CSV table of C-alpha atoms in Angstrom, one decimal:
chain,number,residue,atom,x,y,z
P,1,MET,CA,0.0,0.0,0.0
P,2,SER,CA,1.4,3.4,-0.9
P,3,ALA,CA,2.0,6.1,1.7
P,4,GLU,CA,-0.7,8.2,0.2
P,5,ALA,CA,-3.3,5.4,0.4
P,6,ALA,CA,-2.3,4.6,4.0
P,7,ALA,CA,-2.8,8.3,4.9
P,8,GLN,CA,-6.2,8.5,3.2
P,9,PRO,CA,-9.0,8.3,5.8
P,10,SER,CA,-11.8,5.8,5.1
P,11,VAL,CA,-14.9,7.4,3.6
P,12,THR,CA,-16.6,6.5,6.8
P,13,SER,CA,-14.1,8.4,9.0
P,14,ALA,CA,-15.4,11.5,10.8
P,15,ALA,CA,-14.1,14.0,13.3
P,16,LEU,CA,-16.0,16.1,15.8
P,17,VAL,CA,-14.1,19.3,16.6
P,18,LEU,CA,-15.0,21.7,19.5
P,19,GLU,CA,-14.1,25.4,19.3
P,20,ASP,CA,-11.6,24.9,22.2
P,21,GLY,CA,-9.7,22.4,20.0
P,22,THR,CA,-11.0,19.2,21.6
P,23,THR,CA,-11.3,16.5,18.9
P,24,TYR,CA,-13.2,13.2,18.8
P,25,ARG,CA,-12.6,10.7,16.1
P,26,GLY,CA,-15.4,8.4,14.9
P,27,ARG,CA,-17.3,7.2,11.9
P,28,ALA,CA,-19.7,9.1,9.6
P,29,TYR,CA,-23.3,8.6,10.4
P,30,GLY,CA,-26.0,9.9,8.0
P,31,ALA,CA,-24.7,12.2,5.4
P,32,THR,CA,-21.0,13.0,4.9
P,33,GLY,CA,-19.6,16.5,4.6
P,34,ALA,CA,-19.1,19.4,7.1
P,35,THR,CA,-21.6,21.0,9.4
P,36,PHE,CA,-21.4,23.6,12.2
P,37,GLY,CA,-23.5,24.7,15.1
P,38,GLU,CA,-23.8,25.1,18.9
P,39,ILE,CA,-23.2,21.6,20.4
P,40,VAL,CA,-25.7,20.6,23.1
P,41,PHE,CA,-26.7,17.3,24.7
P,42,SER,CA,-30.1,15.7,25.2
P,43,THR,CA,-30.8,13.3,28.0
P,44,GLY,CA,-33.9,11.7,26.5
P,45,MET,CA,-33.7,7.9,26.2
P,46,THR,CA,-36.5,7.9,23.5
P,47,GLY,CA,-38.1,10.3,21.1
P,48,TYR,CA,-35.1,10.9,18.9
P,49,GLN,CA,-37.3,11.5,15.8
P,50,GLU,CA,-39.2,14.2,17.6
P,51,THR,CA,-36.0,15.8,18.7
P,52,LEU,CA,-34.5,15.8,15.2
P,53,THR,CA,-37.6,17.5,13.8
P,54,ASP,CA,-38.1,20.1,16.5
P,55,PRO,CA,-37.4,23.5,15.0
P,56,SER,CA,-36.0,24.7,18.3
P,57,TYR,CA,-32.8,22.7,17.5
P,58,HIS,CA,-32.1,24.8,14.4
P,59,ARG,CA,-28.4,25.5,14.0
P,60,GLN,CA,-27.5,23.1,16.9
P,61,ILE,CA,-25.5,19.8,16.9
P,62,VAL,CA,-27.3,17.4,19.2
P,63,VAL,CA,-25.5,14.8,21.3
P,64,MET,CA,-27.6,11.9,22.5
P,65,THR,CA,-26.5,10.8,26.0
P,66,ALA,CA,-28.4,7.5,25.6
P,67,PRO,CA,-25.7,5.2,24.2
P,68,HIS,CA,-27.9,3.2,21.8
P,69,VAL,CA,-29.9,5.2,19.2
P,70,GLY,CA,-32.0,4.3,16.2
P,71,ASN,CA,-33.5,0.9,17.0
P,72,THR,CA,-37.1,2.0,16.4
P,73,GLY,CA,-36.2,3.5,13.0
P,74,VAL,CA,-38.1,6.4,11.5
P,75,ASN,CA,-41.7,6.7,10.4
P,76,ASP,CA,-43.9,9.3,8.8
P,77,GLU,CA,-46.3,9.8,11.8
P,78,ASP,CA,-44.0,11.1,14.5
P,79,PRO,CA,-42.2,14.1,13.1
P,80,GLU,CA,-42.9,17.4,14.8
P,81,SER,CA,-42.4,19.4,11.5
P,82,GLY,CA,-41.8,18.8,7.8
P,83,ARG,CA,-38.0,18.2,8.1
P,84,ILE,CA,-35.0,17.5,10.3
P,85,TRP,CA,-33.7,20.8,11.8
P,86,VAL,CA,-30.6,19.8,13.7
P,87,SER,CA,-27.4,20.9,12.0
P,88,GLY,CA,-25.6,17.8,13.1
P,89,TYR,CA,-26.1,14.6,15.1
P,90,VAL,CA,-23.8,12.7,17.5
P,91,VAL,CA,-24.4,9.2,18.8
P,92,ARG,CA,-22.3,6.5,20.4
P,93,ASP,CA,-23.8,3.3,19.2
P,94,PRO,CA,-26.2,3.5,16.2
P,95,ALA,CA,-28.6,0.5,15.8
P,96,ARG,CA,-27.4,-2.0,13.3
P,97,ARG,CA,-30.9,-2.9,12.3
P,98,VAL,CA,-34.4,-1.5,12.8
P,99,SER,CA,-36.7,-3.5,15.0
P,100,ASN,CA,-40.1,-1.8,15.3
P,101,TRP,CA,-43.3,-2.6,13.5
P,102,ARG,CA,-43.9,1.1,12.8
P,103,ALA,CA,-40.6,1.8,11.2
P,104,GLN,CA,-40.5,2.7,7.5
P,105,ARG,CA,-36.7,3.2,7.2
P,106,SER,CA,-33.6,3.5,9.3
P,107,LEU,CA,-32.5,6.6,11.2
P,108,GLY,CA,-29.2,6.6,9.3
P,109,GLU,CA,-31.0,6.5,6.0
P,110,GLU,CA,-33.2,9.4,7.0
P,111,LEU,CA,-30.3,11.5,8.1
P,112,ALA,CA,-28.5,10.8,4.8
P,113,ALA,CA,-31.6,11.5,2.7
P,114,GLN,CA,-32.0,14.9,4.4
P,115,GLY,CA,-28.3,15.8,4.2
P,116,VAL,CA,-27.7,15.8,8.0
P,117,VAL,CA,-24.1,15.2,8.8
P,118,GLY,CA,-23.5,13.0,11.8
P,119,ILE,CA,-20.9,11.1,13.7
P,120,SER,CA,-21.0,7.8,15.7
P,121,ASP,CA,-18.7,5.6,17.6
P,122,ILE,CA,-17.3,8.3,19.9
P,123,ASP,CA,-17.4,8.5,23.7
P,124,THR,CA,-20.6,10.6,24.2
P,125,ARG,CA,-20.3,10.3,28.0
P,126,ALA,CA,-16.8,12.0,28.0
P,127,LEU,CA,-18.2,14.6,25.5
P,128,THR,CA,-21.2,15.3,27.7
P,129,ARG,CA,-19.0,15.7,30.8
P,130,ARG,CA,-16.9,18.2,28.9
P,131,LEU,CA,-19.9,20.2,27.9
P,132,ARG,CA,-21.2,20.2,31.5
P,133,GLU,CA,-17.8,21.4,32.8
P,134,GLU,CA,-17.0,23.9,30.1
P,135,GLY,CA,-20.4,24.9,28.9
P,136,VAL,CA,-21.9,24.6,25.4
P,137,MET,CA,-19.7,25.8,22.6
P,138,ARG,CA,-19.5,25.8,18.8
P,139,ALA,CA,-18.5,22.6,17.1
P,140,GLY,CA,-18.1,21.1,13.6
P,141,ILE,CA,-18.5,17.6,12.2
P,142,PHE,CA,-16.2,16.7,9.3
P,143,SER,CA,-16.3,13.6,7.2
P,144,GLY,CA,-15.7,12.3,3.7
P,145,ASP,CA,-14.0,14.8,1.3
P,146,ASP,CA,-14.3,17.6,4.0
P,147,LEU,CA,-11.9,15.7,6.2
P,148,VAL,CA,-9.1,15.5,3.7
P,149,ARG,CA,-7.0,17.9,1.6
P,150,GLY,CA,-4.8,16.7,-1.2
P,151,GLY,CA,-5.3,13.1,-0.1
P,152,TYR,CA,-4.1,13.7,3.4
P,153,PRO,CA,-6.0,14.4,6.7
P,154,ARG,CA,-6.6,18.1,7.2
P,155,PRO,CA,-4.7,19.6,10.2
P,156,VAL,CA,-6.8,19.9,13.3
P,157,GLU,CA,-5.8,23.6,13.6
P,158,GLU,CA,-7.5,24.2,10.3
P,159,LEU,CA,-10.7,22.5,11.4
P,160,VAL,CA,-10.7,24.4,14.6
P,161,ALA,CA,-10.4,27.7,12.7
P,162,GLU,CA,-13.5,26.9,10.7
P,163,VAL,CA,-15.4,26.1,13.8
P,164,GLN,CA,-14.4,29.4,15.5
P,165,ALA,CA,-15.4,31.3,12.4
P,166,SER,CA,-19.0,29.9,12.6
P,167,PRO,CA,-21.9,31.9,14.0
P,168,GLN,CA,-22.5,32.0,17.8
P,169,MET,CA,-26.0,31.3,19.3
P,170,ALA,CA,-25.9,34.3,21.5
P,171,GLY,CA,-27.4,37.2,19.6
P,172,ALA,CA,-28.9,34.9,16.9
P,173,ASN,CA,-32.4,35.8,15.6
P,174,LEU,CA,-33.6,32.6,14.1
P,175,ALA,CA,-37.4,32.3,14.5
P,176,GLY,CA,-38.0,33.8,11.1
P,177,GLU,CA,-35.9,31.0,9.5
P,178,VAL,CA,-38.1,28.2,10.9
P,179,SER,CA,-41.6,29.8,10.9
P,180,THR,CA,-44.3,29.1,8.4
P,181,GLN,CA,-44.6,31.5,5.6
P,182,GLU,CA,-48.4,31.3,5.3
P,183,ALA,CA,-51.1,31.1,7.9
P,184,TYR,CA,-53.0,27.9,8.3
P,185,THR,CA,-55.8,26.6,10.5
P,186,VAL,CA,-56.1,23.6,12.7
P,187,GLU,CA,-59.7,22.9,13.4
P,188,PRO,CA,-61.0,21.2,16.6
P,189,ALA,CA,-60.2,17.5,16.6
P,190,ALA,CA,-62.6,15.0,15.1
P,191,GLU,CA,-62.8,13.1,18.4
P,192,TRP,CA,-63.9,16.3,20.2
P,193,LEU,CA,-66.5,17.0,17.5
P,194,GLU,CA,-67.9,13.4,17.8
P,195,ASN,CA,-68.5,14.0,21.5
P,196,ALA,CA,-70.0,17.4,20.9
P,197,PRO,CA,-71.8,17.3,17.5
P,198,GLY,CA,-72.9,20.6,16.1
P,199,ARG,CA,-70.9,22.6,18.6
P,200,THR,CA,-68.8,25.6,17.6
P,201,PRO,CA,-65.1,25.8,18.7
P,202,VAL,CA,-64.7,26.6,22.4
P,203,ALA,CA,-62.3,29.4,21.5
P,204,THR,CA,-60.2,30.7,18.7
P,205,VAL,CA,-56.4,31.0,19.3
P,206,VAL,CA,-53.8,32.8,17.1
P,207,ALA,CA,-50.6,30.8,17.5
P,208,VAL,CA,-47.5,32.7,16.4
P,209,ASP,CA,-45.2,30.2,14.9
P,210,LEU,CA,-41.6,30.8,16.2
P,211,GLY,CA,-40.7,27.2,15.5
P,212,ILE,CA,-43.9,25.5,16.6
P,213,LYS,CA,-44.1,21.7,17.0
P,214,SER,CA,-47.1,20.0,15.2
P,215,MET,CA,-48.3,18.4,18.5
P,216,THR,CA,-48.9,21.8,20.1
P,217,PRO,CA,-51.9,22.9,18.0
P,218,ALA,CA,-53.1,19.3,18.1
P,219,ARG,CA,-53.3,19.4,21.9
P,220,LEU,CA,-55.4,22.5,21.7
P,221,ALA,CA,-57.6,21.0,18.9
P,222,GLU,CA,-58.2,18.0,21.2
P,223,ARG,CA,-59.9,20.4,23.6
P,224,GLY,CA,-62.1,22.0,21.0
P,225,VAL,CA,-60.0,25.0,20.1
P,226,ARG,CA,-59.7,26.4,16.6
P,227,VAL,CA,-56.0,27.3,16.1
P,228,VAL,CA,-54.9,29.7,13.4
P,229,VAL,CA,-51.1,29.4,13.0
P,230,VAL,CA,-49.5,32.6,11.7
P,231,PRO,CA,-46.0,33.5,10.6
P,232,GLN,CA,-43.4,35.0,13.0
P,233,SER,CA,-43.5,38.3,11.0
P,234,SER,CA,-47.2,38.8,11.9
P,235,THR,CA,-48.3,42.2,13.3
P,236,ILE,CA,-50.9,43.0,15.9
P,237,ASP,CA,-53.2,43.9,13.0
P,238,ASP,CA,-52.7,40.4,11.6
P,239,VAL,CA,-53.7,38.9,14.9
P,240,LEU,CA,-56.7,41.1,15.4
P,241,GLY,CA,-57.8,40.4,11.8
P,242,VAL,CA,-58.2,36.7,12.7
P,243,PHE,CA,-60.7,37.7,15.5
P,244,ALA,CA,-62.5,40.3,13.3
P,245,GLY,CA,-65.4,37.9,12.3
P,246,LEU,CA,-66.0,36.5,15.7
P,247,PRO,CA,-68.9,37.5,17.9
P,248,ASP,CA,-68.0,40.0,20.6
P,249,ASP,CA,-68.3,37.4,23.4
P,250,ALA,CA,-66.4,34.6,21.6
P,251,PRO,CA,-63.4,33.4,23.6
P,252,ARG,CA,-60.1,34.2,21.9
P,253,GLY,CA,-56.4,34.2,22.8
P,254,VAL,CA,-52.8,34.3,21.6
P,255,PHE,CA,-50.2,31.7,21.9
P,256,PHE,CA,-46.4,32.0,21.4
P,257,SER,CA,-44.6,28.8,20.5
P,258,ASN,CA,-41.2,27.3,21.2
P,259,GLY,CA,-38.4,28.2,18.8
P,260,PRO,CA,-34.6,28.7,18.3
P,261,GLY,CA,-32.3,31.6,18.9
P,262,ASP,CA,-31.6,34.2,21.5
P,263,PRO,CA,-34.7,35.9,23.1
P,264,GLY,CA,-32.6,39.0,23.5
P,265,ALA,CA,-32.5,39.4,19.7
P,266,ALA,CA,-36.3,39.0,19.2
P,267,ALA,CA,-37.3,42.6,19.2
P,268,HIS,CA,-40.3,42.2,16.8
P,269,GLU,CA,-41.8,39.4,18.8
P,270,VAL,CA,-41.5,41.3,22.1
P,271,GLU,CA,-43.3,44.3,20.6
P,272,LEU,CA,-46.0,42.1,19.2
P,273,LEU,CA,-46.5,40.5,22.6
P,274,ARG,CA,-46.7,43.9,24.4
P,275,ALA,CA,-49.4,44.9,22.0
P,276,VAL,CA,-51.3,41.7,23.0
P,277,LEU,CA,-50.8,42.4,26.7
P,278,ASP,CA,-51.9,46.0,26.3
P,279,ARG,CA,-55.2,44.8,24.9
P,280,ARG,CA,-55.7,42.3,27.7
P,281,ILE,CA,-56.0,39.4,25.2
P,282,PRO,CA,-55.4,36.1,27.1
P,283,PHE,CA,-51.9,34.8,26.4
P,284,PHE,CA,-50.1,31.5,26.8
P,285,GLY,CA,-46.4,30.9,25.8
P,286,ILE,CA,-44.1,27.9,26.0
P,287,CYS,CA,-40.3,27.7,25.8
P,288,PHE,CA,-39.2,30.6,23.6
P,289,GLY,CA,-42.7,32.1,24.3
P,290,ASN,CA,-41.9,32.0,28.0
P,291,GLN,CA,-38.7,33.9,27.5
P,292,LEU,CA,-40.4,36.5,25.3
P,293,LEU,CA,-43.1,37.0,28.0
P,294,GLY,CA,-40.3,37.6,30.4
P,295,ARG,CA,-38.7,40.2,28.1
P,296,ALA,CA,-42.1,41.8,27.4
P,297,LEU,CA,-42.7,42.2,31.1
P,298,GLY,CA,-39.3,43.9,31.5
P,299,TYR,CA,-37.2,41.0,32.9
P,300,GLY,CA,-33.9,40.0,31.5
P,301,THR,CA,-32.8,36.7,29.9
P,302,TYR,CA,-29.5,35.0,30.1
P,303,LYS,CA,-27.7,32.0,28.6
P,304,LEU,CA,-27.5,28.9,30.6
P,305,GLY,CA,-24.2,27.1,30.9
P,306,TYR,CA,-25.3,23.9,29.1
P,307,GLY,CA,-29.1,24.2,29.0
P,308,HIS,CA,-31.9,21.8,29.7
P,309,ARG,CA,-32.6,19.2,27.0
P,310,GLY,CA,-34.4,15.9,27.5
P,311,ILE,CA,-37.7,14.4,28.8
P,312,ASN,CA,-36.8,13.8,32.4
P,313,GLN,CA,-36.5,17.3,34.0
P,314,PRO,CA,-38.2,17.8,37.4
P,315,VAL,CA,-40.3,21.0,37.8
P,316,LEU,CA,-42.3,22.2,40.8
P,317,ASP,CA,-45.7,23.7,39.8
P,318,ARG,CA,-46.3,26.2,42.6
P,319,THR,CA,-50.1,26.4,41.8
P,320,THR,CA,-50.6,22.7,42.7
P,321,GLY,CA,-47.5,22.0,44.9
P,322,LYS,CA,-46.8,19.0,42.6
P,323,VAL,CA,-43.6,18.0,41.0
P,324,GLU,CA,-43.8,17.2,37.3
P,325,VAL,CA,-41.5,15.3,35.1
P,326,THR,CA,-41.2,17.4,32.0
P,327,ALA,CA,-39.7,17.7,28.5
P,328,HIS,CA,-37.2,20.5,28.0
P,329,ASN,CA,-35.2,22.1,25.2
P,330,HIS,CA,-33.8,25.5,26.1
P,331,GLY,CA,-30.5,27.2,26.4
P,332,PHE,CA,-31.7,30.6,27.7
P,333,ALA,CA,-33.7,31.4,30.8
P,334,VAL,CA,-35.7,34.3,32.3
P,335,ASP,CA,-34.1,36.3,35.1
P,336,ALA,CA,-36.9,37.0,37.5
P,337,PRO,CA,-37.2,36.8,41.3
P,338,VAL,CA,-37.9,33.2,42.5
P,339,VAL,CA,-38.3,33.6,46.3
P,340,ASP,CA,-38.6,36.5,48.7
P,341,ASP,CA,-36.7,36.9,51.9
P,342,ALA,CA,-38.9,34.5,53.7
P,343,GLY,CA,-38.4,31.7,51.1
P,344,ALA,CA,-41.9,32.1,49.7
P,345,PRO,CA,-42.7,32.6,46.0
P,346,ALA,CA,-41.7,36.2,45.2
P,347,VAL,CA,-44.3,38.5,43.8
P,348,SER,CA,-42.5,41.2,41.8
P,349,GLN,CA,-43.6,44.2,39.9
P,350,ALA,CA,-43.2,43.8,36.1
P,351,PRO,CA,-40.2,46.1,35.5
P,352,TYR,CA,-41.3,47.4,32.1
P,353,ASP,CA,-42.8,50.9,32.4
P,354,ASP,CA,-43.3,50.4,36.1
P,355,SER,CA,-43.0,54.0,37.2
P,356,ARG,CA,-46.7,54.8,36.7
P,357,ASP,CA,-48.8,55.5,39.8
P,358,ASP,CA,-51.3,52.8,38.9
P,359,GLY,CA,-48.9,49.9,39.8
P,360,GLY,CA,-47.1,49.8,36.5
P,361,ARG,CA,-48.1,48.8,33.0
P,362,TYR,CA,-48.3,45.1,33.6
P,363,GLY,CA,-48.7,44.7,37.3
P,364,ARG,CA,-47.6,41.9,39.5
P,365,VAL,CA,-45.8,38.7,38.3
P,366,VAL,CA,-44.9,35.5,40.1
P,367,VAL,CA,-42.6,32.6,39.1
P,368,SER,CA,-45.2,29.8,38.9
P,369,HIS,CA,-42.9,27.0,38.0
P,370,VAL,CA,-39.3,26.3,39.2
P,371,GLY,CA,-36.7,23.8,37.9
P,372,LEU,CA,-35.7,21.6,40.9
P,373,ASN,CA,-32.2,20.8,39.5
P,374,ASP,CA,-31.0,24.4,39.5
P,375,GLN,CA,-33.9,26.7,40.6
P,376,VAL,CA,-34.2,28.1,37.1
P,377,VAL,CA,-37.4,30.0,36.2
P,378,GLU,CA,-39.7,27.5,34.4
P,379,GLY,CA,-42.9,29.5,34.3
P,380,LEU,CA,-44.4,33.0,34.8
P,381,THR,CA,-47.9,33.9,35.8
P,382,CYS,CA,-49.2,37.5,35.6
P,383,LEU,CA,-51.5,38.3,38.5
P,384,ASP,CA,-53.0,41.4,37.0
P,385,LEU,CA,-53.1,40.3,33.3
P,386,PRO,CA,-54.6,37.2,31.7
P,387,ALA,CA,-51.2,35.8,30.8
P,388,PHE,CA,-48.9,32.9,31.7
P,389,SER,CA,-46.1,30.8,30.3
P,390,VAL,CA,-43.9,27.8,30.9
P,391,GLN,CA,-40.4,27.1,29.9
P,392,TYR,CA,-40.8,23.4,29.0
P,393,HIS,CA,-43.0,21.5,26.5
P,394,PRO,CA,-46.4,20.4,27.8
P,395,GLU,CA,-47.3,18.8,24.5
P,396,ALA,CA,-44.8,16.0,25.5
P,397,ALA,CA,-44.0,14.3,22.3
P,398,ALA,CA,-42.1,12.3,23.1
P,399,GLY,CA,-42.1,12.5,26.8
P,400,PRO,CA,-44.2,12.5,30.0
P,401,HIS,CA,-47.7,13.8,30.2
P,402,ASP,CA,-47.5,15.4,33.6
P,403,ALA,CA,-47.9,18.9,32.2
P,404,ALA,CA,-50.8,18.3,29.8
P,405,TYR,CA,-53.1,20.1,32.3
P,406,LEU,CA,-51.5,23.4,31.1
P,407,PHE,CA,-53.6,23.3,27.9
P,408,ASP,CA,-56.7,22.9,30.1
P,409,ARG,CA,-55.5,25.9,32.1
P,410,PHE,CA,-55.2,27.9,29.0
P,411,VAL,CA,-58.7,26.9,27.8
P,412,GLY,CA,-60.0,27.8,31.3
P,413,LEU,CA,-58.4,31.2,31.0
P,414,LEU,CA,-60.0,31.7,27.6
P,415,THR,CA,-63.5,30.6,28.6
P,416,ASN,CA,-63.6,31.9,32.2
P,417,PRO,CA,-61.1,34.8,32.6
P,418,ALA,CA,-62.8,36.0,35.8
P,419,ALA,CA,-61.3,33.0,37.6
P,420,TRP,CA,-57.8,34.1,36.8
P,421,PRO,CA,-55.2,33.9,38.3
P,422,PRO,CA,-54.7,30.5,39.9
P,423,ALA,CA,-53.7,30.6,43.6
P,424,LEU,CA,-50.2,29.5,44.7
P,425,LYS,CA,-50.2,26.6,47.1
P,426,THR,CA,-46.5,26.3,47.9
P,427,GLN,CA,-45.4,27.7,51.3
P,428,PRO,CA,-42.0,28.9,52.6
P,429,SER,CA,-39.7,26.1,53.7
P,430,ALA,CA,-39.5,25.3,57.4
P,431,ALA,CA,-35.9,26.6,57.5
P,432,ALA,CA,-37.0,29.9,56.0
P,433,GLN,CA,-39.9,30.2,58.4
P,434,ASN,CA,-37.6,29.6,61.4
P,435,ASN,CA,-35.1,32.2,60.1
P,436,THR,CA,-37.9,34.7,59.7
P,437,GLU,CA,-39.2,34.0,63.2
P,438,GLU,CA,-35.6,34.4,64.6
P,439,ASN,CA,-35.2,37.7,62.8
P,440,HIS,CA,-38.3,39.0,64.5
């Protein structure tokens, strides 16, 4: 064998390169080529097809912490959108064969067909530990012709330079890149109509598509809601136009979906949401929608060290006192007061335009949901406005169904706004109560 042939990497060779220079060698999985993005890890042991097709993962390379991926294959029923959105995919041990009766093709075939560059046969546990210790960073996957130059492996320094030249997630305004371009309507589900023949929808909701998952309007449709999904570029006039033909007493609301990017760069969406809040239109937001509600109310947002991604995240709902197992996908969070000096849920004044004598433009706000792993804000409830949000994904596809009640809560807000807001049931911790008593 010639020296050149010996130096030529196999067409299946691949390299994952982090922006700090750390390099992992493995095998190509899916398409070959080069791809770049923010590298993040997901702790879900199932639901990889939903993860891949979630628009929130746009411009991200996803690492699966579960070691064995792909055994259930791919079908045409489970996608959350019309395409795979991840920019790259990293797995340890891809399934050698598909073994599920619903599968129509293998995961590797689907990745290759959609041009998604991936890598397998690397130590994903070591990679995840590095991301937990150092934080998410930019990365690149290189394979095939993109891993060689002139018949020889490309220098790692050259690959690192390409990674470092790729865009960062901080400051990225991406919702417009994943949103629908045309409005469409999801009518109440057939099952609901069968149980309520001849009934009109219980409410009409305008869902602003910032990267919406298909299961989200489906969950509302199951409850008899007509959902009109509109583009990210929609204005308040577009939203009000949907309601124009409704009777004056017909329930209506606005929903902001999940989506990719930095909430700090979403100026248009924040102004649209403020126009909704100013008109006292009932509002519900999830994930990116939660961050945008926080910004609209005047709170800041910040980037998490390595984010929350997976279907096993514990969250306390302070309105019920229950702990939910929830599905997450977010790298940014809202910076709002979680507890007061006594350890009880903090009630704060919405900072935006709060100098008015009437208690401020948007009144009081409480953090209604808290992540138990790190005390991150996982939900906001406005006490003087018909508006609330959660940071996680209550549509739960794939994932637990603990948070499905949030769609019922939204329908309740739409149909009975006089009963808003829900009361908090959590109390200060015993230690906090003792400290307060000692201070007095």
